[in-house]
Amino acid sequence: MRRLSKTSFFITGTDTGVGKTVVTAGLARAWLAEGYNVGVMKPIATGGKPYKCKMQNSVSRIPHSQLLSPDVKFLIKATGLKDPINLINPICLKQPLAPNLAAKLSRRKINLNKIWSAYRELKKRHEILLVEGIGGLMVPIKDNYFVADLVKEMDLPLIIVIRPSLGTINHTLLTIQYARARGLKIKGFIVNYDRPGKIGLAEKLAPSAIQKIAGVPCLGVIPYFSRLKPDQLPVSYFRKIIACF
């Protein structure tokens, strides 16, 4: 594998729950295993749960409550990265909803400057930065600001995580078409088996059909992991993917 120069990717999905966090963590672990300085970022998360942490630069070091989403917790455990949580995930909201709705219920305003400040700092710290989105490209972060707007401003190539099941051709082609309409760059898509089940014709034929119709490469296929512990996430499948980068 040729040595990559400093680069970043934005991991999005055709929907929520398709496995963006698993793919982000797996790619990070694979590049870490190759000796790269890798960072991960989840700019905005919802469904956060309270946890106790110690205030940085505090003399008293008194623990206080913050919100931590399961996705961010998984990323940190999978990679062992030591970046502060407020850099990895600058905005976390309690309700497991689209960010604009979660913010309204919490009576909070989403401060995009927090995202940009954390993003710039992580880019300085790491050779490779993997930015995981929330849901799909049309998820509203604010009423008039979507995930696609964030990707556009970051100017990062997309890695699209898709399901293998029936219906994924439609969902994936819609995502690709919208991304292109917004002028977003697409690196390729990854098929992630997020649940057990028999592999039928739909699962076997969908990746090649998407490649042929959309002209976007399938970067790899990730099988279903029955016992998914973040610090034991296998890297062999992800190493095959990054070998073509």
Tab-separated table of N, CA and C in Angstrom, residues 68-215:
chain	number	residue	atom	x	y	z
A	68	LEU	N	-22.693	11.692	26.405
A	68	LEU	CA	-21.843	10.874	25.539
A	68	LEU	C	-22.745	9.933	24.757
A	69	SER	N	-22.638	9.981	23.433
A	69	SER	CA	-23.470	9.101	22.611
A	69	SER	C	-22.828	7.721	22.498
A	70	PRO	N	-23.650	6.677	22.312
A	70	PRO	CA	-23.102	5.324	22.135
A	70	PRO	C	-22.119	5.240	20.963
A	71	ASP	N	-22.396	5.980	19.880
A	71	ASP	CA	-21.505	5.953	18.722
A	71	ASP	C	-20.117	6.481	19.064
A	72	VAL	N	-20.076	7.598	19.785
A	72	VAL	CA	-18.787	8.196	20.152
A	72	VAL	C	-18.045	7.292	21.133
A	73	LYS	N	-18.776	6.712	22.060
A	73	LYS	CA	-18.169	5.768	23.009
A	73	LYS	C	-17.544	4.592	22.263
A	74	PHE	N	-18.248	4.084	21.253
A	74	PHE	CA	-17.738	2.969	20.445
A	74	PHE	C	-16.461	3.381	19.723
A	75	LEU	N	-16.462	4.557	19.105
A	75	LEU	CA	-15.289	5.028	18.367
A	75	LEU	C	-14.070	5.148	19.271
A	76	ILE	N	-14.272	5.700	20.464
A	76	ILE	CA	-13.158	5.889	21.391
A	76	ILE	C	-12.609	4.548	21.860
A	77	LYS	N	-13.505	3.618	22.206
A	77	LYS	CA	-13.058	2.299	22.673
A	77	LYS	C	-12.384	1.506	21.563
A	78	ALA	N	-12.879	1.653	20.344
A	78	ALA	CA	-12.325	0.886	19.217
A	78	ALA	C	-10.941	1.370	18.827
A	79	THR	N	-10.701	2.660	18.949
A	79	THR	CA	-9.442	3.236	18.469
A	79	THR	C	-8.431	3.520	19.569
A	80	GLY	N	-8.923	3.692	20.797
A	80	GLY	CA	-8.019	4.039	21.894
A	80	GLY	C	-7.462	5.444	21.791
A	81	LEU	N	-8.091	6.297	20.987
A	81	LEU	CA	-7.582	7.659	20.796
A	81	LEU	C	-7.764	8.495	22.052
A	82	LYS	N	-6.847	9.418	22.259
A	82	LYS	CA	-6.826	10.229	23.480
A	82	LYS	C	-7.262	11.677	23.253
A	83	ASP	N	-7.752	11.994	22.069
A	83	ASP	CA	-8.236	13.353	21.844
A	83	ASP	C	-9.396	13.648	22.798
A	84	PRO	N	-9.509	14.884	23.262
A	84	PRO	CA	-10.627	15.239	24.141
A	84	PRO	C	-11.964	14.976	23.469
A	85	ILE	N	-12.940	14.579	24.265
A	85	ILE	CA	-14.255	14.264	23.722
A	85	ILE	C	-14.880	15.478	23.048
A	86	ASN	N	-14.609	16.674	23.569
A	86	ASN	CA	-15.214	17.861	22.959
A	86	ASN	C	-14.617	18.180	21.588
A	87	LEU	N	-13.518	17.528	21.226
A	87	LEU	CA	-12.997	17.620	19.857
A	87	LEU	C	-13.604	16.522	18.991
A	88	ILE	N	-13.629	15.307	19.521
A	88	ILE	CA	-14.185	14.183	18.765
A	88	ILE	C	-15.676	14.406	18.495
A	89	ASN	N	-16.367	14.915	19.489
A	89	ASN	CA	-17.811	15.143	19.357
A	89	ASN	C	-18.187	16.477	20.018
A	90	PRO	N	-18.041	17.567	19.261
A	90	PRO	CA	-18.283	18.887	19.840
A	90	PRO	C	-19.730	19.163	20.241
A	91	ILE	N	-20.689	18.491	19.600
A	91	ILE	CA	-22.101	18.718	19.932
A	91	ILE	C	-22.789	17.374	20.160
A	92	CYS	N	-23.374	17.220	21.351
A	92	CYS	CA	-24.119	16.001	21.674
A	92	CYS	C	-25.445	16.408	22.323
A	93	LEU	N	-26.528	15.861	21.816
A	93	LEU	CA	-27.866	16.178	22.304
A	93	LEU	C	-28.519	14.926	22.883
A	94	LYS	N	-29.444	15.130	23.797
A	94	LYS	CA	-30.004	14.014	24.559
A	94	LYS	C	-30.980	13.154	23.765
A	95	GLN	N	-31.941	13.775	23.106
A	95	GLN	CA	-32.993	13.004	22.441
A	95	GLN	C	-32.476	12.321	21.177
A	96	PRO	N	-32.817	11.032	20.965
A	96	PRO	CA	-32.355	10.315	19.768
A	96	PRO	C	-33.190	10.680	18.545
A	97	LEU	N	-33.006	11.915	18.084
A	97	LEU	CA	-33.772	12.455	16.969
A	97	LEU	C	-32.838	13.152	15.996
A	98	ALA	N	-33.387	13.639	14.904
A	98	ALA	CA	-32.603	14.513	14.025
A	98	ALA	C	-32.136	15.704	14.856
A	99	PRO	N	-30.921	16.194	14.606
A	99	PRO	CA	-30.353	17.250	15.453
A	99	PRO	C	-31.226	18.483	15.625
A	100	ASN	N	-31.874	18.939	14.550
A	100	ASN	CA	-32.699	20.145	14.687
A	100	ASN	C	-33.850	19.934	15.664
A	101	LEU	N	-34.446	18.727	15.662
A	101	LEU	CA	-35.536	18.422	16.580
A	101	LEU	C	-35.023	18.204	18.000
A	102	ALA	N	-33.903	17.493	18.121
A	102	ALA	CA	-33.319	17.252	19.448
A	102	ALA	C	-32.916	18.559	20.118
A	103	ALA	N	-32.398	19.494	19.310
A	103	ALA	CA	-31.994	20.791	19.855
A	103	ALA	C	-33.206	21.580	20.350
A	104	LYS	N	-34.299	21.535	19.602
A	104	LYS	CA	-35.504	22.265	20.015
A	104	LYS	C	-36.072	21.707	21.311
A	105	LEU	N	-36.089	20.376	21.440
A	105	LEU	CA	-36.606	19.770	22.661
A	105	LEU	C	-35.728	20.094	23.862
A	106	SER	N	-34.415	20.234	23.617
A	106	SER	CA	-33.482	20.571	24.702
A	106	SER	C	-33.364	22.075	24.906
A	107	ARG	N	-34.066	22.840	24.075
A	107	ARG	CA	-34.009	24.304	24.136
A	107	ARG	C	-32.569	24.807	23.996
A	108	ARG	N	-31.890	24.203	23.036
A	108	ARG	CA	-30.512	24.585	22.747
A	108	ARG	C	-30.384	25.059	21.315
A	109	LYS	N	-29.408	25.912	21.084
A	109	LYS	CA	-29.065	26.323	19.734
A	109	LYS	C	-27.790	25.600	19.325
A	110	ILE	N	-27.766	25.073	18.112
A	110	ILE	CA	-26.585	24.356	17.618
A	110	ILE	C	-25.576	25.379	17.124
A	111	ASN	N	-24.423	25.372	17.748
A	111	ASN	CA	-23.347	26.314	17.419
A	111	ASN	C	-22.376	25.640	16.455
A	112	LEU	N	-22.477	25.977	15.181
A	112	LEU	CA	-21.615	25.355	14.173
A	112	LEU	C	-20.151	25.723	14.361
A	113	ASN	N	-19.885	26.852	15.013
A	113	ASN	CA	-18.494	27.248	15.261
A	113	ASN	C	-17.749	26.222	16.105
A	114	LYS	N	-18.466	25.537	16.997
A	114	LYS	CA	-17.846	24.478	17.802
A	114	LYS	C	-17.341	23.353	16.907
A	115	ILE	N	-18.127	23.033	15.893
A	115	ILE	CA	-17.734	21.973	14.958
A	115	ILE	C	-16.479	22.385	14.196
A	116	TRP	N	-16.469	23.606	13.671
A	116	TRP	CA	-15.338	24.053	12.860
A	116	TRP	C	-14.064	24.189	13.676
A	117	SER	N	-14.187	24.646	14.902
A	117	SER	CA	-13.008	24.766	15.773
A	117	SER	C	-12.409	23.388	16.047
A	118	ALA	N	-13.272	22.414	16.375
A	118	ALA	CA	-12.796	21.051	16.645
A	118	ALA	C	-12.220	20.413	15.388
A	119	TYR	N	-12.872	20.637	14.260
A	119	TYR	CA	-12.416	20.063	12.988
A	119	TYR	C	-11.025	20.562	12.622
A	120	ARG	N	-10.811	21.859	12.745
A	120	ARG	CA	-9.490	22.417	12.408
A	120	ARG	C	-8.403	21.868	13.325
A	121	GLU	N	-8.734	21.724	14.599
A	121	GLU	CA	-7.736	21.210	15.551
A	121	GLU	C	-7.401	19.751	15.258
A	122	LEU	N	-8.407	18.929	14.973
A	122	LEU	CA	-8.154	17.517	14.677
A	122	LEU	C	-7.379	17.345	13.374
A	123	LYS	N	-7.653	18.201	12.399
A	123	LYS	CA	-6.901	18.143	11.134
A	123	LYS	C	-5.421	18.435	11.367
A	124	LYS	N	-5.144	19.309	12.303
A	124	LYS	CA	-3.747	19.632	12.626
A	124	LYS	C	-3.062	18.471	13.338
A	125	ARG	N	-3.818	17.756	14.136
A	125	ARG	CA	-3.245	16.698	14.982
A	125	ARG	C	-2.969	15.397	14.236
A	126	HIS	N	-3.712	15.131	13.153
A	126	HIS	CA	-3.688	13.792	12.555
A	126	HIS	C	-3.405	13.807	11.054
A	127	GLU	N	-2.756	12.721	10.592
A	127	GLU	CA	-2.514	12.521	9.154
A	127	GLU	C	-3.817	12.239	8.415
A	128	ILE	N	-4.632	11.364	9.012
A	128	ILE	CA	-5.899	10.963	8.425
A	128	ILE	C	-6.998	11.261	9.428
A	129	LEU	N	-8.035	11.946	8.973
A	129	LEU	CA	-9.182	12.224	9.831
A	129	LEU	C	-10.432	11.631	9.188
A	130	LEU	N	-11.137	10.804	9.953
A	130	LEU	CA	-12.377	10.198	9.493
A	130	LEU	C	-13.536	10.873	10.211
A	131	VAL	N	-14.394	11.519	9.447
A	131	VAL	CA	-15.521	12.263	10.012
A	131	VAL	C	-16.800	11.476	9.758
A	132	GLU	N	-17.458	11.084	10.831
A	132	GLU	CA	-18.707	10.316	10.705
A	132	GLU	C	-19.905	11.244	10.801
A	133	GLY	N	-20.797	11.144	9.833
A	133	GLY	CA	-21.997	11.959	9.843
A	133	GLY	C	-23.062	11.400	10.769
A	134	ILE	N	-24.238	11.992	10.686
A	134	ILE	CA	-25.381	11.517	11.451
A	134	ILE	C	-26.502	11.224	10.467
A	135	GLY	N	-26.973	9.971	10.446
A	135	GLY	CA	-27.982	9.592	9.463
A	135	GLY	C	-27.462	9.721	8.046
A	136	GLY	N	-28.316	10.226	7.156
A	136	GLY	CA	-27.936	10.416	5.755
A	136	GLY	C	-27.677	11.867	5.426
A	137	LEU	N	-27.479	12.154	4.152
A	137	LEU	CA	-27.074	13.490	3.715
A	137	LEU	C	-28.148	14.553	3.925
A	138	MET	N	-29.420	14.157	3.958
A	138	MET	CA	-30.493	15.134	4.100
A	138	MET	C	-30.988	15.274	5.533
A	139	VAL	N	-30.268	14.714	6.486
A	139	VAL	CA	-30.648	14.913	7.891
A	139	VAL	C	-30.409	16.376	8.257
A	140	PRO	N	-31.420	17.062	8.807
A	140	PRO	CA	-31.247	18.473	9.158
A	140	PRO	C	-30.492	18.660	10.468
A	141	ILE	N	-29.373	19.362	10.383
A	141	ILE	CA	-28.640	19.750	11.585
A	141	ILE	C	-29.335	20.963	12.201
A	142	LYS	N	-29.663	21.927	11.353
A	142	LYS	CA	-30.551	23.028	11.697
A	142	LYS	C	-31.657	23.007	10.647
A	143	ASP	N	-32.702	23.781	10.842
A	143	ASP	CA	-33.836	23.720	9.909
A	143	ASP	C	-33.432	23.986	8.465
A	144	ASN	N	-32.425	24.811	8.283
A	144	ASN	CA	-31.997	25.172	6.917
A	144	ASN	C	-30.542	24.795	6.662
A	145	TYR	N	-30.041	23.799	7.412
A	145	TYR	CA	-28.643	23.382	7.256
A	145	TYR	C	-28.591	21.870	7.459
A	146	PHE	N	-28.156	21.166	6.399
A	146	PHE	CA	-28.200	19.704	6.396
A	146	PHE	C	-26.798	19.095	6.454
A	147	VAL	N	-26.749	17.778	6.660
A	147	VAL	CA	-25.458	17.083	6.678
A	147	VAL	C	-24.699	17.353	5.385
A	148	ALA	N	-25.410	17.376	4.274
A	148	ALA	CA	-24.759	17.650	2.982
A	148	ALA	C	-24.073	19.009	2.968
A	149	ASP	N	-24.646	19.989	3.654
A	149	ASP	CA	-24.026	21.313	3.741
A	149	ASP	C	-22.708	21.237	4.503
A	150	LEU	N	-22.690	20.425	5.551
A	150	LEU	CA	-21.469	20.236	6.339
A	150	LEU	C	-20.382	19.590	5.484
A	151	VAL	N	-20.749	18.559	4.727
A	151	VAL	CA	-19.786	17.877	3.849
A	151	VAL	C	-19.244	18.847	2.802
A	152	LYS	N	-20.145	19.637	2.238
A	152	LYS	CA	-19.749	20.599	1.208
A	152	LYS	C	-18.718	21.582	1.752
A	153	GLU	N	-18.950	22.096	2.952
A	153	GLU	CA	-18.024	23.070	3.541
A	153	GLU	C	-16.707	22.418	3.950
A	154	MET	N	-16.755	21.166	4.394
A	154	MET	CA	-15.526	20.463	4.745
A	154	MET	C	-14.742	20.066	3.503
A	155	ASP	N	-15.430	19.973	2.364
A	155	ASP	CA	-14.817	19.609	1.087
A	155	ASP	C	-14.121	18.246	1.178
A	156	LEU	N	-14.837	17.271	1.738
A	156	LEU	CA	-14.274	15.933	1.911
A	156	LEU	C	-14.952	14.936	0.979
A	157	PRO	N	-14.187	13.965	0.458
A	157	PRO	CA	-14.810	12.897	-0.332
A	157	PRO	C	-15.654	11.994	0.553
A	158	LEU	N	-16.765	11.529	-0.008
A	158	LEU	CA	-17.698	10.686	0.735
A	158	LEU	C	-17.361	9.207	0.610
A	159	ILE	N	-17.506	8.505	1.734
A	159	ILE	CA	-17.584	7.050	1.733
A	159	ILE	C	-19.000	6.738	2.203
A	160	ILE	N	-19.784	6.079	1.347
A	160	ILE	CA	-21.189	5.831	1.652
A	160	ILE	C	-21.358	4.400	2.168
A	161	VAL	N	-21.925	4.268	3.352
A	161	VAL	CA	-22.188	2.949	3.931
A	161	VAL	C	-23.616	2.556	3.580
A	162	ILE	N	-23.770	1.347	3.037
A	162	ILE	CA	-25.096	0.910	2.586
A	162	ILE	C	-25.435	-0.450	3.184
A	163	ARG	N	-26.737	-0.731	3.243
A	163	ARG	CA	-27.212	-2.054	3.639
A	163	ARG	C	-27.142	-2.993	2.436
A	164	PRO	N	-27.088	-4.310	2.682
A	164	PRO	CA	-27.047	-5.245	1.558
A	164	PRO	C	-28.430	-5.668	1.080
A	165	SER	N	-29.471	-5.373	1.862
A	165	SER	CA	-30.779	-5.976	1.651
A	165	SER	C	-31.572	-5.348	0.511
A	166	LEU	N	-32.706	-5.953	0.200
A	166	LEU	CA	-33.594	-5.473	-0.853
A	166	LEU	C	-33.985	-4.021	-0.580
A	167	GLY	N	-33.897	-3.195	-1.611
A	167	GLY	CA	-34.195	-1.774	-1.460
A	167	GLY	C	-32.956	-0.907	-1.428
A	168	THR	N	-31.806	-1.529	-1.239
A	168	THR	CA	-30.587	-0.737	-1.104
A	168	THR	C	-30.159	-0.088	-2.421
A	169	ILE	N	-30.537	-0.669	-3.558
A	169	ILE	CA	-30.195	-0.045	-4.838
A	169	ILE	C	-30.861	1.326	-4.930
A	170	ASN	N	-32.143	1.366	-4.614
A	170	ASN	CA	-32.873	2.633	-4.630
A	170	ASN	C	-32.267	3.643	-3.662
A	171	HIS	N	-32.063	3.228	-2.424
A	171	HIS	CA	-31.536	4.144	-1.405
A	171	HIS	C	-30.142	4.657	-1.769
A	172	THR	N	-29.318	3.769	-2.297
A	172	THR	CA	-27.948	4.153	-2.627
A	172	THR	C	-27.899	5.078	-3.835
A	173	LEU	N	-28.673	4.754	-4.863
A	173	LEU	CA	-28.680	5.608	-6.052
A	173	LEU	C	-29.230	6.997	-5.739
A	174	LEU	N	-30.232	7.076	-4.869
A	174	LEU	CA	-30.758	8.380	-4.455
A	174	LEU	C	-29.682	9.184	-3.736
A	175	THR	N	-28.939	8.525	-2.845
A	175	THR	CA	-27.867	9.202	-2.106
A	175	THR	C	-26.788	9.694	-3.059
A	176	ILE	N	-26.390	8.838	-3.996
A	176	ILE	CA	-25.351	9.210	-4.968
A	176	ILE	C	-25.823	10.365	-5.852
A	177	GLN	N	-27.067	10.271	-6.313
A	177	GLN	CA	-27.595	11.322	-7.191
A	177	GLN	C	-27.641	12.666	-6.461
A	178	TYR	N	-28.091	12.650	-5.218
A	178	TYR	CA	-28.169	13.902	-4.457
A	178	TYR	C	-26.767	14.448	-4.179
A	179	ALA	N	-25.840	13.565	-3.832
A	179	ALA	CA	-24.462	14.001	-3.576
A	179	ALA	C	-23.876	14.688	-4.802
A	180	ARG	N	-24.087	14.101	-5.958
A	180	ARG	CA	-23.573	14.694	-7.196
A	180	ARG	C	-24.251	16.027	-7.507
A	181	ALA	N	-25.559	16.103	-7.232
A	181	ALA	CA	-26.271	17.354	-7.471
A	181	ALA	C	-25.740	18.480	-6.596
A	182	ARG	N	-25.214	18.119	-5.419
A	182	ARG	CA	-24.641	19.109	-4.510
A	182	ARG	C	-23.157	19.359	-4.772
A	183	GLY	N	-22.606	18.648	-5.758
A	183	GLY	CA	-21.198	18.824	-6.085
A	183	GLY	C	-20.254	18.145	-5.111
A	184	LEU	N	-20.730	17.109	-4.433
A	184	LEU	CA	-19.892	16.393	-3.467
A	184	LEU	C	-19.082	15.298	-4.171
A	185	LYS	N	-17.869	15.098	-3.690
A	185	LYS	CA	-17.011	14.049	-4.246
A	185	LYS	C	-17.345	12.716	-3.575
A	186	ILE	N	-17.296	11.634	-4.335
A	186	ILE	CA	-17.622	10.316	-3.798
A	186	ILE	C	-16.443	9.379	-4.021
A	187	LYS	N	-15.900	8.864	-2.942
A	187	LYS	CA	-14.803	7.892	-3.036
A	187	LYS	C	-15.333	6.513	-3.416
A	188	GLY	N	-16.488	6.139	-2.859
A	188	GLY	CA	-17.060	4.832	-3.130
A	188	GLY	C	-18.039	4.452	-2.044
A	189	PHE	N	-18.550	3.219	-2.132
A	189	PHE	CA	-19.482	2.763	-1.099
A	189	PHE	C	-18.996	1.448	-0.489
A	190	ILE	N	-19.431	1.217	0.752
A	190	ILE	CA	-19.091	-0.005	1.490
A	190	ILE	C	-20.393	-0.679	1.898
A	191	VAL	N	-20.494	-1.970	1.605
A	191	VAL	CA	-21.668	-2.748	2.010
A	191	VAL	C	-21.415	-3.290	3.408
A	192	ASN	N	-22.316	-2.974	4.336
A	192	ASN	CA	-22.160	-3.433	5.707
A	192	ASN	C	-23.336	-4.320	6.107
A	193	TYR	N	-23.036	-5.559	6.495
A	193	TYR	CA	-24.069	-6.476	6.963
A	193	TYR	C	-24.336	-6.173	8.438
A	194	ASP	N	-25.417	-5.441	8.701
A	194	ASP	CA	-25.706	-4.980	10.051
A	194	ASP	C	-26.554	-5.958	10.851
A	195	ARG	N	-26.948	-7.060	10.238
A	195	ARG	CA	-27.754	-8.053	10.950
A	195	ARG	C	-27.538	-9.423	10.319
A	196	PRO	N	-27.790	-10.508	11.091
A	196	PRO	CA	-27.613	-11.847	10.524
A	196	PRO	C	-28.732	-12.183	9.556
A	197	GLY	N	-28.492	-13.165	8.735
A	197	GLY	CA	-29.531	-13.583	7.800
A	197	GLY	C	-28.936	-14.237	6.577
A	198	LYS	N	-29.786	-14.919	5.843
A	198	LYS	CA	-29.361	-15.608	4.638
A	198	LYS	C	-29.023	-14.600	3.545
A	199	ILE	N	-27.944	-14.845	2.837
A	199	ILE	CA	-27.556	-13.985	1.720
A	199	ILE	C	-28.262	-14.485	0.463
A	200	GLY	N	-29.221	-13.688	-0.015
A	200	GLY	CA	-29.997	-14.067	-1.187
A	200	GLY	C	-29.529	-13.354	-2.441
A	201	LEU	N	-30.343	-13.420	-3.473
A	201	LEU	CA	-29.993	-12.800	-4.749
A	201	LEU	C	-29.860	-11.281	-4.635
A	202	ALA	N	-30.746	-10.662	-3.857
A	202	ALA	CA	-30.704	-9.200	-3.714
A	202	ALA	C	-29.357	-8.755	-3.154
A	203	GLU	N	-28.900	-9.446	-2.126
A	203	GLU	CA	-27.629	-9.102	-1.495
A	203	GLU	C	-26.444	-9.365	-2.428
A	204	LYS	N	-26.526	-10.441	-3.202
A	204	LYS	CA	-25.420	-10.804	-4.092
A	204	LYS	C	-25.300	-9.858	-5.292
A	205	LEU	N	-26.439	-9.408	-5.808
A	205	LEU	CA	-26.435	-8.661	-7.059
A	205	LEU	C	-26.398	-7.141	-6.891
A	206	ALA	N	-26.816	-6.644	-5.722
A	206	ALA	CA	-26.941	-5.192	-5.537
A	206	ALA	C	-25.628	-4.429	-5.740
A	207	PRO	N	-24.504	-4.855	-5.138
A	207	PRO	CA	-23.272	-4.062	-5.289
A	207	PRO	C	-22.846	-3.864	-6.737
A	208	SER	N	-22.872	-4.921	-7.537
A	208	SER	CA	-22.450	-4.782	-8.933
A	208	SER	C	-23.438	-3.936	-9.722
A	209	ALA	N	-24.725	-4.031	-9.379
A	209	ALA	CA	-25.731	-3.223	-10.069
A	209	ALA	C	-25.512	-1.739	-9.784
A	210	ILE	N	-25.220	-1.413	-8.537
A	210	ILE	CA	-24.973	-0.016	-8.161
A	210	ILE	C	-23.731	0.511	-8.869
A	211	GLN	N	-22.676	-0.304	-8.887
A	211	GLN	CA	-21.447	0.108	-9.572
A	211	GLN	C	-21.706	0.396	-11.049
A	212	LYS	N	-22.462	-0.492	-11.697
A	212	LYS	CA	-22.713	-0.354	-13.130
A	212	LYS	C	-23.580	0.866	-13.442
A	213	ILE	N	-24.630	1.071	-12.656
A	213	ILE	CA	-25.568	2.164	-12.922
A	213	ILE	C	-24.969	3.514	-12.559
A	214	ALA	N	-24.334	3.581	-11.381
A	214	ALA	CA	-23.865	4.869	-10.871
A	214	ALA	C	-22.411	5.174	-11.227
A	215	GLY	N	-21.658	4.152	-11.582
A	215	GLY	CA	-20.245	4.374	-11.864
A	215	GLY	C	-19.444	4.712	-10.626
